[in-house]
Short mmCIF file of C-alpha atoms in Angstrom, two decimals:
data_model
loop_
_atom_site.label_atom_id
_atom_site.label_comp_id
_atom_site.label_asym_id
_atom_site.label_seq_id
_atom_site.Cartn_x
_atom_site.Cartn_y
_atom_site.Cartn_z
CA MET A 1 -51.08 134.93 75.63
CA PRO A 2 -47.29 135.50 76.04
CA SER A 3 -44.82 133.26 74.59
CA ASP A 4 -41.49 131.51 75.85
CA GLY A 5 -40.26 132.04 72.61
CA PHE A 6 -38.10 129.01 71.79
CA GLY A 7 -37.79 127.79 75.14
CA GLY A 8 -34.18 126.67 74.80
CA LEU A 9 -34.84 124.41 71.46
CA ARG A 10 -32.06 124.14 69.06
CA VAL A 11 -33.40 126.43 65.93
CA LEU A 12 -31.89 125.86 62.59
CA SER A 13 -30.89 128.62 59.99
CA LEU A 14 -30.05 128.46 56.70
CA GLU A 15 -29.61 132.57 56.42
CA SER A 16 -26.34 132.96 54.55
CA ARG A 17 -25.89 136.78 54.20
CA ARG A 18 -27.32 137.68 57.98
CA ALA A 19 -25.94 134.86 59.69
CA LYS A 20 -24.52 136.31 62.68
CA GLU A 21 -27.75 138.70 63.05
CA MET A 22 -30.29 135.63 62.51
CA GLY A 23 -28.03 133.93 65.59
CA GLN A 24 -28.36 136.51 67.81
CA LEU A 25 -32.13 137.10 67.03
CA ILE A 26 -32.92 133.22 67.55
CA ALA A 27 -30.73 133.62 71.18
CA ASN A 28 -32.76 137.03 72.12
CA ASN A 29 -35.77 134.84 71.67
CA GLY A 30 -34.33 131.60 74.00
CA GLY A 31 -33.11 129.30 71.30
CA LYS A 32 -29.81 128.24 71.01
CA PRO A 33 -29.15 128.90 66.96
CA VAL A 34 -27.31 126.03 64.73
CA ILE A 35 -26.39 127.98 61.73
CA ALA A 36 -25.63 125.87 58.45
CA LEU A 37 -24.78 128.26 55.61
CA PRO A 38 -25.59 127.05 52.64
CA THR A 39 -23.19 125.71 49.65
CA ARG A 40 -21.64 127.67 47.14
CA GLU A 41 -22.08 127.08 43.84
CA VAL A 42 -18.90 126.73 41.56
CA PRO A 43 -18.81 127.11 37.78
CA GLU A 44 -18.13 124.44 35.59
CA GLY A 45 -17.10 126.28 32.76
CA PRO A 46 -18.97 128.03 29.59
CA ASN A 47 -21.80 125.49 28.68
CA GLU A 48 -23.53 125.16 25.13
CA ASP A 49 -26.30 128.10 25.75
CA GLU A 50 -23.78 130.29 27.18
CA LEU A 51 -21.54 129.86 24.00
CA THR A 52 -24.00 130.15 21.66
CA PHE A 53 -24.81 133.32 23.47
CA ALA A 54 -21.31 134.60 23.33
CA ALA A 55 -20.78 134.04 19.52
CA GLY A 56 -24.16 135.50 18.41
CA LEU A 57 -23.39 138.88 20.67
CA GLN A 58 -20.29 139.26 19.25
CA GLN A 59 -21.90 138.78 15.67
CA ASP A 60 -24.50 141.44 16.64
CA LYS A 61 -27.48 139.25 16.91
CA TYR A 62 -29.26 140.09 19.50
CA GLY A 63 -31.06 143.83 19.59
CA VAL A 64 -31.68 143.55 23.16
CA VAL A 65 -30.05 141.93 26.25
CA ILE A 66 -31.85 141.61 29.54
CA PHE A 67 -29.58 141.09 32.60
CA LEU A 68 -31.63 140.01 35.81
CA THR A 69 -29.36 139.49 38.53
CA GLY A 70 -26.05 140.91 39.22
CA VAL A 71 -24.86 136.98 40.41
CA GLY A 72 -25.94 135.84 36.78
CA THR A 73 -24.37 138.85 34.84
CA ARG A 74 -21.06 137.90 36.63
CA HIS A 75 -21.58 134.73 36.42
CA LEU A 76 -22.10 134.95 32.24
CA ALA A 77 -19.09 136.80 32.11
CA GLN A 78 -16.85 134.67 33.78
CA ALA A 79 -18.17 131.63 31.81
CA ILE A 80 -17.50 133.24 28.66
CA GLU A 81 -14.26 134.69 29.19
CA SER A 82 -12.58 132.05 27.65
CA VAL A 83 -14.00 132.82 23.94
CA CYS A 84 -15.25 136.41 24.60
CA PRO A 85 -12.63 138.33 26.68
CA ARG A 86 -13.96 141.31 28.87
CA GLU A 87 -12.90 143.76 26.43
CA GLN A 88 -15.19 142.08 24.11
CA LEU A 89 -18.03 141.58 26.02
CA VAL A 90 -18.10 145.21 26.97
CA ALA A 91 -17.73 146.29 23.58
CA ALA A 92 -20.43 143.81 21.85
CA LEU A 93 -22.96 144.73 24.62
CA GLY A 94 -22.24 148.28 23.92
CA ARG A 95 -23.52 147.53 20.41
CA THR A 96 -27.00 146.51 21.75
CA LYS A 97 -29.90 147.55 23.84
CA VAL A 98 -29.02 146.32 27.50
CA VAL A 99 -31.77 146.05 29.97
CA ALA A 100 -30.99 145.85 33.94
CA ARG A 101 -33.94 144.63 36.37
CA GLY A 102 -32.86 146.40 39.61
CA PRO A 103 -29.62 147.49 41.35
CA LYS A 104 -27.71 144.55 41.56
CA PRO A 105 -27.13 144.13 37.94
CA ILE A 106 -26.67 147.46 36.98
CA ALA A 107 -23.78 147.36 39.39
CA VAL A 108 -21.89 144.73 38.01
CA LEU A 109 -22.69 146.48 34.85
CA ARG A 110 -21.17 149.73 35.58
CA GLU A 111 -18.21 147.97 37.12
CA PHE A 112 -17.73 146.15 33.98
CA GLY A 113 -17.90 149.65 31.85
CA VAL A 114 -21.20 148.43 30.18
CA PRO A 115 -23.75 151.29 29.54
CA VAL A 116 -27.28 150.43 30.93
CA THR A 117 -30.29 151.37 28.18
CA VAL A 118 -33.07 150.69 30.46
CA ALA A 119 -32.89 150.20 34.28
CA VAL A 120 -36.20 148.74 35.36
CA PRO A 121 -37.66 150.94 38.38
CA GLU A 122 -38.72 149.47 41.63
CA PRO A 123 -40.62 146.76 41.88
CA ASN A 124 -38.43 145.47 39.20
CA THR A 125 -40.45 142.42 38.37
CA TRP A 126 -39.75 140.37 35.46
CA ARG A 127 -43.00 141.23 33.85
CA LYS A 128 -41.89 145.11 33.99
CA SER A 129 -38.47 143.84 32.58
CA CYS A 130 -39.99 142.04 29.33
CA GLY A 131 -42.37 145.11 28.81
CA ARG A 132 -39.74 147.62 28.89
CA SER A 133 -37.61 145.03 26.68
CA MET A 134 -40.64 145.09 24.02
CA THR A 135 -40.93 148.52 23.88
CA ILE A 136 -37.53 149.15 23.05
CA ALA A 137 -37.30 146.07 20.46
CA THR A 138 -40.38 147.78 18.83
CA ARG A 139 -38.56 150.92 19.01
CA SER A 140 -35.48 149.67 17.56
CA LEU A 141 -37.25 147.59 14.53
CA TYR A 142 -39.29 150.87 13.89
CA LYS A 143 -36.74 152.70 13.29
CA ALA A 144 -34.36 150.40 11.52
CA SER A 145 -37.12 149.73 9.09
CA ARG A 146 -37.39 153.73 7.78
#
């Protein structure tokens, strides 16, 4: 049975990255697109966990650091900038193992000049990220005990 698409109805889209294309798709299917862009997160500054992480990282307390998203990687760097300037962050990460889950955190880390020890292959699920991280941690502990 053929469909009349949206039949002239207004259709709400919350798509932000492809808003124009989504609007066109809705219109092409007989709808009147209403595009509502989502709000943007604005960091308040470093929270207690971020400050604790920054201090521990600078004191070489972490053997492995896992970056899951590019946005989160960039946010963390901006949030701790007042207590751990970019040069210190890059130096501290250079002294540990860095695991990146996928192309987005890898791109941000490369932009910062941070070497990535392990790039989790597709599909880059959290399970694969944690599995790779545990392998690295185990090898590091084994080498340190010899």
